[in-house]
Structure formats: structure tokens, C-alpha cells
Coordinates of C-alpha atoms and ligand atoms in Angstrom, one line a residue:
X1 CA -95.8 25.4 -16.7
X2 CA -97.6 22.3 -18.5
X3 CA -99.3 22.7 -22.3
X4 CA -100.6 20.9 -25.0
X5 CA -99.5 21.4 -28.2
X6 CA -101.2 20.8 -31.8
X7 CA -99.7 17.5 -33.9
X8 CA -101.0 15.8 -37.0
X9 CA -100.5 11.8 -36.8
X10 CA -97.5 9.8 -38.9
X11 CA -98.2 7.1 -40.8
X12 CA -96.0 4.9 -39.5
X13 CA -95.3 5.1 -35.9
X14 CA -96.3 1.1 -35.9
X15 CA -94.3 -1.1 -33.7
X16 CA -92.2 -3.8 -35.2
X17 CA -91.2 -7.0 -32.8
X18 CA -89.6 -5.0 -30.6
X19 CA -91.2 -1.2 -30.3
X20 CA -90.1 1.7 -33.1
X21 CA -87.3 1.5 -34.8
X22 CA -86.4 4.2 -37.4
X23 CA -83.0 6.4 -39.1
X24 CA -82.3 9.2 -36.7
X25 CA -83.3 11.5 -39.1
X26 CA -87.2 10.5 -39.4
X27 CA -87.4 10.7 -34.9
X28 CA -85.5 14.5 -35.8
X29 CA -89.1 15.1 -37.9
X30 CA -91.0 18.1 -35.0
X31 CA -93.1 16.1 -33.3
X32 CA -92.2 12.7 -34.5
X33 CA -90.8 11.9 -31.0
X34 CA -93.2 14.0 -29.1
X35 CA -96.2 11.8 -31.2
X36 CA -95.5 8.9 -30.2
X37 CA -94.4 9.1 -26.3
X38 CA -98.0 10.7 -26.0
X39 CA -99.5 7.6 -27.7
X40 CA -98.0 5.4 -25.8
X41 CA -99.6 7.1 -22.9
X42 CA -102.3 7.9 -24.0
X43 CA -103.1 4.0 -25.0
X44 CA -101.4 1.8 -21.6
X45 CA -104.2 3.6 -19.5
X46 CA -104.1 4.8 -16.1
X47 CA -100.8 5.9 -15.1
X48 CA -101.1 8.6 -12.6
X49 CA -99.9 9.4 -10.1
X50 CA -97.6 6.3 -10.9
X51 CA -94.1 5.6 -11.0
X52 CA -92.6 4.9 -14.9
X53 CA -89.0 4.0 -15.7
X54 CA -87.6 6.3 -18.5
X55 CA -83.7 4.6 -19.6
X56 CA -81.8 3.5 -22.9
X57 CA -78.9 2.6 -24.4
X58 CA -76.9 5.8 -25.2
X59 CA -77.0 5.5 -28.8
X60 CA -77.0 9.1 -30.5
X61 CA -79.9 10.9 -29.4
X62 CA -80.3 9.0 -26.4
X63 CA -80.2 12.5 -24.2
X64 CA -82.4 14.4 -25.6
X65 CA -85.3 11.9 -25.9
X66 CA -84.6 11.1 -21.9
X67 CA -85.4 15.2 -21.6
X68 CA -89.0 15.1 -23.9
X69 CA -89.7 12.2 -22.3
X70 CA -89.1 13.1 -18.8
X71 CA -91.0 16.4 -19.3
X72 CA -94.0 14.3 -21.0
X73 CA -94.5 12.2 -18.3
X74 CA -94.8 14.9 -15.9
X75 CA -96.8 16.2 -18.0
X76 CA -99.5 13.6 -18.4
X77 CA -99.4 13.4 -14.8
X78 CA -96.6 10.5 -14.0
X79 CA -95.9 10.5 -9.5
X80 CA -92.7 9.6 -10.1
X81 CA -89.7 9.4 -13.1
X82 CA -87.3 6.4 -11.9
X83 CA -84.0 7.5 -14.7
X84 CA -81.1 6.3 -15.6
X85 CA -78.1 8.5 -14.8
X86 CA -76.9 10.0 -18.3
X87 CA -80.3 8.6 -19.2
X88 CA -78.4 4.5 -19.5
X89 CA -80.2 2.1 -18.1
X90 CA -79.5 -1.5 -20.4
X91 CA -82.6 -3.7 -21.5
X92 CA -82.7 -6.3 -18.4
X93 CA -82.3 -3.4 -15.6
X94 CA -85.0 -1.5 -17.4
X95 CA -87.1 -5.2 -16.5
X96 CA -85.9 -4.8 -13.1
X97 CA -85.9 -1.5 -12.3
X98 CA -90.0 -1.2 -13.1
X99 CA -90.7 -4.5 -11.3
X100 CA -88.6 -3.6 -8.2
X101 CA -90.4 -0.1 -8.3
X102 CA -93.8 -1.7 -9.2
X103 CA -93.9 0.7 -11.4
X104 CA -97.3 1.5 -14.4
X105 CA -94.3 0.7 -17.3
X106 CA -91.3 1.7 -18.4
X107 CA -89.8 3.6 -21.8
X108 CA -87.0 2.2 -23.1
X109 CA -85.1 3.7 -25.7
X110 CA -83.0 1.4 -27.8
X111 CA -82.5 -0.1 -31.7
X112 CA -81.2 -3.1 -29.8
X113 CA -78.2 -4.3 -32.2
X114 CA -78.7 -2.2 -34.9
X115 CA -75.4 0.7 -35.6
X116 CA -76.2 4.6 -34.1
X117 CA -75.3 7.9 -35.1
X118 CA -77.0 11.2 -36.5
X119 CA -77.2 8.9 -39.9
X120 CA -77.9 5.9 -37.7
X121 CA -80.5 3.9 -36.4
X122 CA -82.6 4.9 -33.2
X123 CA -85.9 3.4 -31.0
X124 CA -88.8 3.5 -28.5
X125 CA -90.3 0.4 -27.2
X126 CA -93.1 1.0 -23.5
X127 CA -92.8 -2.2 -20.9
X128 CA -95.7 -2.6 -19.1
X129 CA -96.1 -3.2 -15.0
X130 CA -94.6 -7.1 -15.3
X131 CA -91.5 -5.2 -16.4
X132 CA -91.7 -7.2 -19.8
X133 CA -92.0 -5.6 -23.1
X134 CA -95.7 -4.1 -24.6
X135 CA -98.5 -7.0 -25.7
X136 CA -99.7 -7.1 -29.5
X137 CA -102.7 -5.9 -27.5
X138 CA -101.0 -2.7 -26.8
X139 CA -98.6 -2.3 -29.3
X140 CA -102.4 -1.9 -31.0
X141 CA -103.6 0.4 -29.4
X142 CA -100.4 2.9 -29.1
X143 CA -100.4 2.1 -33.3
X144 CA -104.5 2.8 -33.6
X145 CA -103.4 6.1 -31.6
X146 CA -100.4 7.2 -33.2
X147 CA -102.7 7.2 -36.0
X148 CA -105.5 9.8 -35.5
X149 CA -103.2 11.9 -33.1
X150 CA -103.8 15.4 -32.3
X151 CA -102.5 17.6 -29.8
X152 CA -99.4 16.2 -26.9
X153 CA -99.3 17.3 -23.8
X154 CA -95.9 18.8 -22.6
X155 CA -94.0 20.8 -20.5
X156 CA -91.6 24.6 -20.5
X157 CA -89.6 22.5 -17.3
X158 CA -85.6 23.2 -17.9
X159 CA -83.7 19.7 -19.3
X160 CA -82.6 18.3 -15.6
X161 CA -78.8 17.2 -14.7
X162 CA -79.0 13.2 -15.1
X163 CA -76.1 13.0 -14.9
X164 CA -75.8 13.2 -11.4
X165 CA -77.4 11.2 -8.8
X166 CA -80.0 12.6 -7.2
X167 CA -84.4 13.9 -6.4
X168 CA -85.9 16.8 -8.2
X169 CA -88.9 17.9 -8.8
X170 CA -90.6 19.0 -12.1
X171 CA -93.4 20.0 -13.1
X172 CA -95.6 17.8 -10.3
X173 CA -93.9 15.3 -10.8
X174 CA -90.4 13.9 -8.2
X175 CA -87.8 12.9 -10.6
X176 CA -85.4 9.9 -8.9
X177 CA -81.7 9.3 -11.5
X178 CA -80.2 6.6 -10.0
X179 CA -78.0 5.1 -10.3
X180 CA -78.2 2.4 -13.7
X181 CA -76.1 -0.5 -12.3
X182 CA -75.9 -1.2 -8.8
X183 CA -80.0 -2.7 -8.6
X184 CA -79.1 -4.9 -11.7
X185 CA -75.1 -6.3 -10.4
X186 CA -77.5 -6.5 -7.0
X187 CA -80.0 -8.9 -8.4
X188 CA -77.3 -11.3 -11.2
X189 CA -75.6 -11.6 -7.2
X190 CA -78.6 -13.4 -5.9
X191 CA -79.8 -15.5 -9.0
X192 CA -75.7 -16.6 -8.9
X193 CA -73.3 -17.5 -6.4
X194 CA -70.6 -14.7 -6.3
X195 CA -68.3 -16.4 -3.9
X196 CA -68.1 -19.5 -5.4
X197 CA -67.2 -17.8 -9.1
X198 CA -65.4 -15.3 -7.4
X199 CA -63.2 -18.5 -6.7
X200 CA -63.4 -20.5 -9.6
X201 CA -62.0 -17.5 -10.9
X202 CA -58.7 -17.2 -8.6
X203 CA -58.4 -20.8 -9.7
X204 CA -58.4 -20.2 -13.6
X205 CA -60.9 -19.6 -14.4
X206 CA -61.0 -16.6 -17.3
X207 CA -63.3 -14.8 -19.3
X208 CA -63.2 -12.7 -22.3
X209 CA -67.0 -10.2 -22.3
X210 CA -66.8 -7.8 -25.6
X211 CA -69.4 -4.9 -24.6
X212 CA -69.4 -3.4 -27.7
X213 CA -69.1 -0.3 -27.0
X214 CA -72.1 -0.4 -25.5
X215 CA -73.9 -0.4 -22.3
X216 CA -73.5 -3.6 -21.0
X217 CA -69.4 -1.8 -20.5
X218 CA -70.4 -0.1 -17.3
X219 CA -72.6 -3.2 -15.8
X220 CA -69.7 -6.1 -17.1
X221 CA -66.6 -4.1 -15.5
X222 CA -68.7 -4.0 -12.1
X223 CA -70.1 -7.4 -12.3
X224 CA -67.1 -9.9 -13.7
X225 CA -64.4 -7.4 -12.9
X226 CA -65.3 -6.0 -9.5
X227 CA -67.3 -7.9 -8.5
X228 CA -65.9 -11.5 -9.9
X229 CA -62.6 -10.1 -9.7
X230 CA -61.5 -11.1 -13.4
X231 CA -59.0 -9.8 -14.5
X232 CA -58.4 -5.9 -15.7
X233 CA -58.7 -5.8 -19.2
X234 CA -61.1 -8.8 -19.5
X235 CA -63.9 -6.2 -20.2
X236 CA -63.1 -5.2 -23.5
X237 CA -64.9 -2.2 -25.7
X238 CA -66.7 -1.3 -22.3
X239 CA -66.9 2.3 -23.1
X240 CA -70.1 2.9 -24.0
X241 CA -70.8 5.1 -27.1
X242 CA -72.7 7.0 -28.9
X243 CA -72.2 5.4 -31.7
X244 CA -70.5 2.3 -31.0
X245 CA -67.1 2.6 -32.0
X246 CA -69.2 2.6 -36.1
X247 CA -69.8 -0.6 -35.5
X248 CA -72.9 -2.9 -35.4
X249 CA -73.3 -3.7 -31.5
X250 CA -74.5 -6.8 -33.0
X251 CA -72.8 -10.4 -30.8
X252 CA -73.0 -12.7 -34.4
X253 CA -69.9 -13.7 -35.8
X254 CA -69.6 -11.2 -38.8
X255 CA -70.0 -8.7 -36.5
X256 CA -67.6 -9.5 -33.4
X257 CA -65.4 -11.1 -35.6
X258 CA -62.9 -9.7 -33.0
X259 CA -63.6 -12.8 -30.1
X260 CA -64.6 -15.1 -31.9
X261 CA -61.0 -15.2 -34.0
X262 CA -59.2 -14.3 -30.5
X263 CA -61.9 -17.2 -28.9
X264 CA -60.5 -19.2 -32.1
X265 CA -56.7 -18.5 -31.4
X266 CA -54.4 -18.7 -28.6
X267 CA -55.4 -16.3 -26.7
X268 CA -59.0 -18.4 -26.0
X269 CA -59.5 -18.0 -23.1
X270 CA -62.5 -20.2 -20.7
X271 CA -65.4 -18.4 -22.1
X272 CA -65.7 -15.8 -24.7
X273 CA -69.0 -13.7 -24.4
X274 CA -70.5 -10.6 -25.9
X275 CA -73.8 -8.6 -25.4
X276 CA -75.9 -5.7 -28.3
X277 CA -76.3 -1.8 -27.9
X278 CA -78.6 -2.2 -25.0
X279 CA -77.5 -5.3 -23.2
X280 CA -80.6 -7.9 -23.5
X281 CA -78.5 -9.9 -26.5
X282 CA -75.6 -12.8 -25.8
X283 CA -73.5 -13.9 -28.4
X284 CA -71.0 -17.3 -26.2
X285 CA -67.9 -19.1 -27.3
X286 CA -66.0 -21.1 -25.4
X287 CA -62.1 -22.4 -26.8
X288 CA -62.2 -23.0 -30.2
X289 CA -65.6 -23.7 -30.5
X290 CA -69.3 -21.3 -31.0
X291 CA -72.1 -22.5 -29.9
X292 CA -75.4 -21.2 -30.8
X293 CA -78.0 -19.4 -29.7
X294 CA -80.4 -22.6 -30.5
X295 CA -78.1 -24.8 -28.5
X296 CA -76.9 -22.2 -25.7
X297 CA -80.5 -22.4 -24.6
X298 CA -80.8 -26.1 -24.6
X299 CA -77.5 -26.5 -23.1
X300 CA -78.3 -23.6 -20.1
X301 CA -82.0 -25.5 -19.4
X302 CA -80.4 -29.3 -19.5
X303 CA -77.5 -27.3 -16.9
X304 CA -79.6 -24.4 -15.2
X305 CA -79.6 -26.7 -11.5
X306 CA -75.6 -25.5 -11.0
X307 CA -76.9 -22.4 -10.3
X308 CA -78.7 -21.4 -6.8
X309 CA -82.3 -19.5 -8.4
X310 CA -82.6 -22.9 -10.5
X311 CA -81.8 -25.0 -8.0
X312 CA -85.2 -26.9 -7.1
X313 CA -85.6 -27.1 -11.3
X314 CA -87.6 -25.3 -13.7
X315 CA -91.4 -25.3 -14.5
X316 CA -91.2 -25.2 -18.2
X317 CA -88.8 -24.2 -21.7
X318 CA -90.2 -21.7 -24.2
X319 CA -88.0 -21.1 -27.0
X320 CA -89.4 -18.7 -30.8
X321 CA -90.4 -21.2 -33.7
X322 CA -87.7 -20.3 -35.3
X323 CA -85.4 -21.5 -32.7
X324 CA -84.3 -25.1 -32.9
X325 CA -85.5 -27.9 -31.1
X326 CA -83.4 -28.3 -29.2
X327 CA -83.7 -26.9 -26.4
X328 CA -87.3 -29.2 -26.2
X329 CA -85.2 -32.3 -26.2
X330 CA -83.9 -31.2 -22.7
X331 CA -88.0 -30.6 -21.2
X332 CA -89.0 -33.9 -22.9
X333 CA -86.2 -35.6 -20.7
X334 CA -86.3 -33.0 -17.6
X335 CA -90.7 -33.7 -17.6
X336 CA -91.2 -30.6 -17.8
X337 CA -93.0 -28.4 -20.5
X338 CA -91.8 -27.1 -24.3
X339 CA -93.5 -24.0 -25.3
X340 CA -92.7 -23.2 -29.1
X341 CA -93.8 -18.4 -30.0
X342 CA -93.5 -15.9 -32.2
X343 CA -90.1 -14.4 -32.6
X344 CA -90.5 -11.6 -30.1
X345 CA -89.9 -10.9 -26.7
X346 CA -93.0 -10.3 -25.5
X347 CA -94.6 -13.3 -26.4
X348 CA -93.1 -14.9 -23.4
X349 CA -94.3 -12.1 -20.7
X350 CA -97.9 -14.4 -20.4
X351 CA -96.3 -17.6 -19.5
X352 CA -93.2 -16.4 -17.7
X353 CA -96.1 -14.5 -15.5
X354 CA -98.6 -18.1 -15.4
X355 CA -95.0 -19.3 -14.0
X356 CA -95.5 -21.8 -17.2
X357 CA -91.8 -21.1 -18.2
X358 CA -88.7 -20.7 -16.1
X359 CA -86.0 -20.1 -19.5
X360 CA -86.4 -18.6 -23.0
X361 CA -84.9 -18.4 -25.1
X362 CA -84.3 -17.2 -28.8
X363 CA -82.2 -17.8 -32.4
X364 CA -82.2 -14.4 -32.5
X365 CA -79.2 -14.6 -29.6
X366 CA -82.1 -13.7 -26.3
X367 CA -81.5 -16.1 -23.8
X368 CA -83.6 -15.1 -19.9
X369 CA -85.2 -16.8 -17.4
X370 CA -88.3 -15.7 -15.2
X371 CA -86.2 -13.5 -13.4
X372 CA -87.3 -9.7 -15.4
X373 CA -89.0 -10.0 -18.5
X374 CA -86.4 -9.0 -21.5
X375 CA -83.9 -11.2 -23.0
X376 CA -80.9 -11.3 -21.1
X377 CA -76.8 -10.6 -21.6
X378 CA -74.8 -10.6 -18.7
X379 CA -77.9 -13.7 -17.0
X380 CA -76.8 -16.0 -20.0
X381 CA -73.2 -15.1 -19.0
X382 CA -73.2 -15.7 -15.8
X383 CA -75.3 -18.8 -16.1
X384 CA -72.3 -20.2 -18.7
X385 CA -69.9 -19.2 -16.1
X386 CA -71.6 -21.1 -13.6
X387 CA -71.6 -23.9 -15.5
X388 CA -68.3 -24.2 -16.5
X389 CA -67.2 -23.7 -12.5
X390 CA -69.7 -26.2 -11.4
X391 CA -68.1 -29.0 -13.5
X392 CA -64.6 -27.8 -13.8
X393 CA -65.5 -28.7 -17.6
X394 CA -64.6 -26.9 -20.8
X395 CA -67.5 -25.2 -22.6
X396 CA -66.2 -27.4 -25.3
X397 CA -66.1 -30.9 -23.5
X398 CA -70.0 -29.4 -22.2
X399 CA -72.0 -29.4 -25.8
X400 CA -70.2 -32.0 -26.6
X401 CA -71.4 -34.2 -23.9
X402 CA -74.4 -32.5 -25.2
X403 CA -74.7 -33.7 -28.6
X404 CA -73.9 -37.0 -27.4
X405 CA -76.9 -37.3 -25.3
X406 CA -79.8 -35.2 -26.9
X407 CA -78.0 -35.5 -30.3
X408 CA -77.2 -31.7 -32.2
X409 CA -79.6 -29.6 -34.1
X410 CA -76.9 -28.5 -36.3
X411 CA -78.9 -25.0 -37.5
X412 CA -77.7 -21.2 -39.2
X413 CA -79.5 -18.6 -40.4
X414 CA -79.3 -16.7 -43.4
X415 CA -79.9 -13.3 -43.3
X416 CA -80.5 -11.2 -46.3
X417 CA -80.7 -7.5 -45.7
X418 CA -81.4 -4.5 -47.3
X419 CA -83.7 -6.2 -49.6
X420 CA -86.0 -4.3 -51.9
X421 CA -89.2 -4.1 -50.3
X422 CA -91.1 -5.1 -53.3
X423 CA -88.7 -8.2 -53.9
X424 CA -89.2 -10.2 -50.7
X425 CA -93.0 -9.4 -50.0
X426 CA -93.2 -11.0 -53.1
X427 CA -91.0 -14.0 -52.8
X428 CA -93.0 -14.1 -49.4
X429 CA -96.4 -14.2 -51.7
X430 CA -95.4 -16.7 -54.1
X431 CA -94.4 -18.2 -51.1
X432 CA -98.0 -18.5 -49.7
X433 CA -99.6 -19.5 -52.7
X434 CA -97.9 -22.3 -52.8
X435 CA -98.2 -24.2 -49.7
X436 CA -100.8 -26.3 -49.9
X437 CA -99.0 -28.1 -52.7
X438 CA -95.6 -27.9 -51.6
X439 CA -96.0 -31.6 -49.1
X440 CA -95.4 -34.2 -50.9
X441 CA -93.4 -32.6 -53.7
X442 CA -89.0 -32.4 -53.4
X443 CA -86.5 -30.1 -53.5
X444 CA -82.8 -30.9 -53.3
X445 CA -83.4 -34.5 -53.3
X446 CA -85.9 -34.0 -49.9
X447 CA -89.5 -34.6 -49.8
X448 CA -91.6 -32.6 -47.7
X449 CA -94.2 -33.7 -44.8
X450 CA -95.4 -30.6 -44.1
X451 CA -95.3 -26.9 -45.0
X452 CA -97.6 -24.1 -43.5
X453 CA -97.3 -20.0 -42.0
X454 CA -97.7 -20.5 -38.2
X455 CA -99.9 -19.4 -36.1
X456 CA -99.6 -19.2 -32.3
X457 CA -102.2 -19.2 -29.3
X458 CA -101.5 -18.0 -26.3
X459 CA -102.9 -20.7 -23.5
X460 CA -102.7 -17.7 -20.9
X461 CA -105.0 -14.4 -22.4
X462 CA -106.0 -17.0 -25.7
X463 CA -105.4 -14.6 -28.0
X464 CA -103.9 -16.1 -31.2
X465 CA -101.5 -14.7 -33.7
X466 CA -100.9 -15.3 -37.7
X467 CA -98.3 -15.3 -40.5
X468 CA -95.7 -16.1 -37.3
X469 CA -93.9 -17.9 -40.6
X470 CA -93.6 -19.8 -43.0
X471 CA -92.2 -23.4 -42.6
X472 CA -90.8 -26.2 -44.5
X473 CA -90.5 -29.5 -43.1
X474 CA -89.1 -32.6 -44.6
X475 CA -89.8 -36.2 -44.5
X476 CA -86.1 -36.7 -42.9
X477 CA -87.4 -34.0 -40.5
X478 CA -85.3 -31.5 -41.6
X479 CA -86.7 -28.0 -41.4
X480 CA -86.7 -24.6 -43.2
X481 CA -88.4 -21.7 -42.5
X482 CA -88.6 -18.4 -44.1
X483 CA -90.2 -14.8 -42.1
X484 CA -89.4 -11.3 -42.7
X485 CA -87.3 -9.3 -39.8
X486 CA -89.4 -6.6 -37.9
X487 CA -86.7 -4.9 -36.8
X488 CA -84.5 -3.4 -39.5
X489 CA -85.1 -0.3 -40.4
X490 CA -84.1 -0.1 -43.8
X491 CA -86.1 -2.5 -47.3
X492 CA -86.8 -5.3 -46.0
X493 CA -84.5 -8.2 -44.1
X494 CA -85.4 -11.7 -45.3
X495 CA -84.2 -13.6 -42.8
X496 CA -84.3 -18.1 -43.3
X497 CA -83.6 -20.3 -40.9
X498 CA -82.2 -23.9 -41.6
X499 CA -82.3 -26.8 -38.9
X500 CA -81.4 -30.7 -39.3
X501 CA -80.8 -33.0 -36.5
X502 CA -78.7 -35.3 -35.8
X503 CA -78.7 -38.3 -33.5
X504 CA -77.2 -38.8 -30.4
X505 CA -75.0 -41.9 -32.3
X506 CA -74.2 -39.4 -35.2
X507 CA -71.5 -37.2 -36.2
X508 CA -71.6 -33.8 -34.4
X509 CA -68.3 -32.0 -35.7
X510 CA -69.6 -30.7 -39.3
X511 CA -69.3 -27.6 -40.2
X512 CA -72.7 -26.4 -40.3
X513 CA -72.9 -25.0 -43.4
X514 CA -71.8 -28.3 -44.9
X515 CA -73.6 -29.9 -42.8
X516 CA -76.8 -28.2 -44.0
X517 CA -75.1 -27.7 -48.1
X518 CA -78.1 -30.0 -49.4
X519 CA -81.0 -28.2 -46.6
X520 CA -79.6 -24.3 -48.6
X521 CA -80.0 -25.6 -51.4
X522 CA -83.7 -27.0 -51.2
X523 CA -84.5 -23.4 -49.4
X524 CA -83.7 -21.1 -52.9
X525 CA -85.0 -23.5 -55.0
X526 CA -88.4 -23.5 -52.4
X527 CA -88.5 -19.9 -52.1
X528 CA -86.3 -19.1 -55.8
X529 CA -84.5 -16.4 -53.6
X530 CA -82.1 -15.8 -55.9
X531 CA -84.9 -15.2 -58.0
X532 CA -87.0 -12.5 -56.0
X533 CA -83.8 -10.8 -54.7
X534 CA -81.2 -10.6 -56.5
X535 CA -78.7 -11.8 -54.2
X536 CA -77.0 -14.7 -54.8
X537 CA -75.6 -15.5 -51.7
X538 CA -76.7 -14.4 -47.3
X539 CA -75.0 -10.8 -46.3
X540 CA -75.9 -12.9 -42.4
X541 CA -74.3 -16.4 -41.7
X542 CA -74.5 -17.6 -38.2
Ligands
G16_1 C1 -85.6 -8.3 -31.3 C2 -86.8 -8.9 -30.3 C3 -86.5 -11.0 -30.4 C4 -86.9 -10.9 -32.3 C5 -85.8 -10.3 -32.3 C6 -85.3 -10.4 -34.2 O1 -84.6 -8.1 -30.5 O2 -86.8 -9.0 -29.0 O3 -88.0 -11.5 -29.8 O4 -85.8 -12.4 -31.8 O5 -85.8 -8.3 -32.6 O6 -86.6 -10.1 -34.3 P1 -87.0 -9.7 -36.3 O7 -86.3 -11.3 -36.5 O8 -88.0 -9.6 -36.2 O9 -85.7 -8.7 -36.8 P2 -84.1 -7.1 -29.7 O10 -82.6 -7.8 -29.7 O11 -83.7 -6.4 -31.8 O12 -84.7 -6.3 -28.9

């Protein structure tokens, strides 16, 4: 029976860079989940009788919220609800299903790369009919609705058995529980030449994929080991766990250290890759070489034509502002447009929908294409595998040839995590206050050419988004960007993005931290990082 429940609003249901992310105990407060889901439905428009996709990355609390979401979706009048078996869907797979089934949208339960467990993180995100994260205007409307909500609609229907595929009728809606992997794996077979990848693997091309005890395990097993016949054991940590085995499912040099160490040693395979909690991020490592995400984006764009889906070329390339400009150089050579957007995959949606960009990427280990409207970890790995298979070259050779052609954008991101929020805000305010007077001054012996706070004008819907990160650009072309993360759940995370260009005929084999040493010094001089945060060193360097 459908029933209306009285509630009072919470004042903190403001979606961040990617949905609402909080600690599990916070989400477990009475009405907290229901309020937010109702706010999504109320803000999202006319969905009566339409299809909703529901799934998540399998983290702790996923199963309970899937049942709540099913009950509420049915009670609110959705006609059809498509759920990944056991409540599982990787974020790119959910994006694909929304598009494939012509759904009104999807609710994706994930806190991405953040840790999981009873005291750890949880998240709820709404994706719209194009398969992409809800744009700013929708997330704003959700927040406004959540801030004034007085009731939500649910039902007394019992929990459904979501551990078997099948079709159920509940609360006036049809619920389809489907295999979470098949549609996605089939899509990958359409984009890439699996036959040719299989023969390259049979000839000896090897891969190690670390699923980090997160959602991509079953996807990677199916695609790499079952369909491409990579040797059993190529996929590591493939059993999704509610707490990700106690680790951060964050594919970077700190949290995917085991894979990194393997790839730097005698046990290295031709390609090493990892993805995150919900399967949208990727980390790429070759034998003895880590490729940072900004370079990976540029190299994928330069070589994408080797895969059937991109044989006819790219329409454009887009990157988030803090991502290095390496991809811009490729776009210039290819004679296609390059776009610079704020951090957040949602900003790529319009460009992809309008056919302006084919490949997008971010420094935060995200790359994807117009096949879905989310970044896609396994897609990036398959494109790299294709490049290795088609060229017969090592990843190191490909990277060095790339830098010899385009030059190298030495790049690193320094994260200061769980910083006192007030201290972080003071740092940003102080920086903002002196933006106008920085040009012409020196830091670490380098002259500042320009400093601003990045604003983005969307060429498709004409909206402007301001305050997206403070950029300090030096006369020698180097750059430091300061931004506060929009995905953390404890205090503030200060991100400092560092970039220095080394021309095509320069030295491309420096340790990035050494190559950027002067810029690191300049960043502290300009922003007073240690003075404000009390931290002499970042917590995570990628
Ligand atoms: C999300 C967004 C990305 C963004 C990243 C980091 O990724 O989808 O677009 O680059 O967060 O954001 P921030 O710097 O604000 O923490 P994910 O993988 O967490 O969904």
C-alpha cells in the first residue's frame, strides 16, 4: 500500500562534484535517504509511467538503499524499474542501461573511490535520460527541494529478492532484475575488435587488472578472462566486497601500490590497470612506467583511430581545467576542437550530446568517450590494450614517442586531506583576495603572468559556472591550480595541481616531483599552504 510519510528537511543535502556523499551513519538517520530520493523525483520532472535504472557499487548499505529506492520509485509512479542483480551496477554500466532502455534516468549508489563500511562513505547520485550525471540546474533543484521537503511517498511492499534475474510486479510497477554485466560487455564488443585482441593475447600480450575488491571484478573477469581469454588470474581482487577489503578503492599510486610495485618489478605484464569503487576511474601502468591520467587522455586521443569505434576520427577532445594541456596539443595536430571544462563529468554531457567531443578526460583518473555519459575505467583499459595490440609496441615506447612528438607536460597533483574546513576556506579567501595583484610578482624565482578563478561558459546551454579553481600561470608557461575537492566527506581536501611543459626536444625522463620541485615551492609561497593548514607535506601525491 502506498503511503505518505511526514518528514522534516536536512540542511546538508547539497550534491557535490558527483552526487551526495556522506558517512554511512549520517545516511542512516531516519528519513535521510528517503528525503533525498523524494527530492530527486520531485525535482526531476515528469517521470510517471517511465523507466528508472537502479544500481550501485555494492558498498555497505547498498542493498538496503536499493530496496528503499525500488519501493519509492514504484510508489511515486515509475512504470518500470530496472535493477542490477544484487543491486550491482558499475557507474558506466548504469549509464549504458539508461541509454539502452530509454530510461527517464537512474539512481546510482556509490561514493566512488571513497572507502566503504559501516563507518565509511556512501553516496547517492541521479543521472538523467542521456545517461550522464544530472547537470548543475538539476542538482540545484534537488537541493532546493530537499531543503524544504515535508513528506515523501513510499509503500509497505516487502523487499524483493534481487539476487536472481527476473521480473516482478510491485506497487504498480514492473521491476526487472537483470544481469549487471552482459549489456555492458556487449557494448565493449561493439566498440573494440575482440577478435584481434584475442589473437594479440594468444600471441603473448599480457594484462593485470586490479579490481580493488570493488564493482569491476565481475565485469573485468567476463571481459578480460572470459571473452578475451587473458590467462586466469589476470584480474586481481575480483570479488566485490562491502568494505573493499578495508582499502580505499582508489586507483592511484598510493592505494593501488601493490599493482604499481608489480609493474615496476620482474612480474610486470605488458599492461597494468586498476579501477575504482564504482568502475568509472582507471589507472594505467606499463612495464616500468606509470602514465598519469592527463597523459593517458592525450595518448588515447592520439591513437584512438586504432579501435573500430574511432576509426573515422574524433569530433573533439574535452578535459577538465586542472587536467594538463597535453590533450590540447593532440587536438591541435588532429585539427579538432579542444574544450576546457570545470571538474566534474557532468560538464562533458552537453559537449558529448551535441557531438562536439568524442573523448573526454580528467586528471582524477577518469577517461571516457561518447559511448556512455560517464567516465569508464574498463573502456580506457580496452583502448590501451588495443593500442598495444595494434602497434606491437610497449607502453613505454608509445609514451616516449608521444613526448618526442608533442613534448611532455610534467604533471602532479598534491592532496592535503581532512584539512580543517575553516583553515582551507581561509587559504582560498586569502588567495582570492590577492588574485588581482599577483601578475608581475615572483614566486620561487618565476614571474607570474596571470592569475584568475576559472569560470566556464557552456557553449551549448549558455550557462556560466564560476569559482571553479584558482589558476596561477607563470611567464614560462608553468601553472599551479588550487581547488577544494567536492567529493570528500571529512573536513576539506585541498588539491594543488602542478604542471610544467618540457618541449619535444627536452628531457622526458625526469622524476615528475623533481621536474616540478620549483613549482611546488612556488605553490606554497603563493598560497601559504603550510601556514594555513599546518601541513608540511601532502597526504597523497599522484
Ligand atoms: C568525481 C567526478 C569527477 C571529478 C572527481 C574529483 O569522480 O565525477 O569528475 O574529477 O570526482 O572531484 P573533486 O576534485 O571535486 O574531489 P568520482 O570518480 O569520485 O565520481
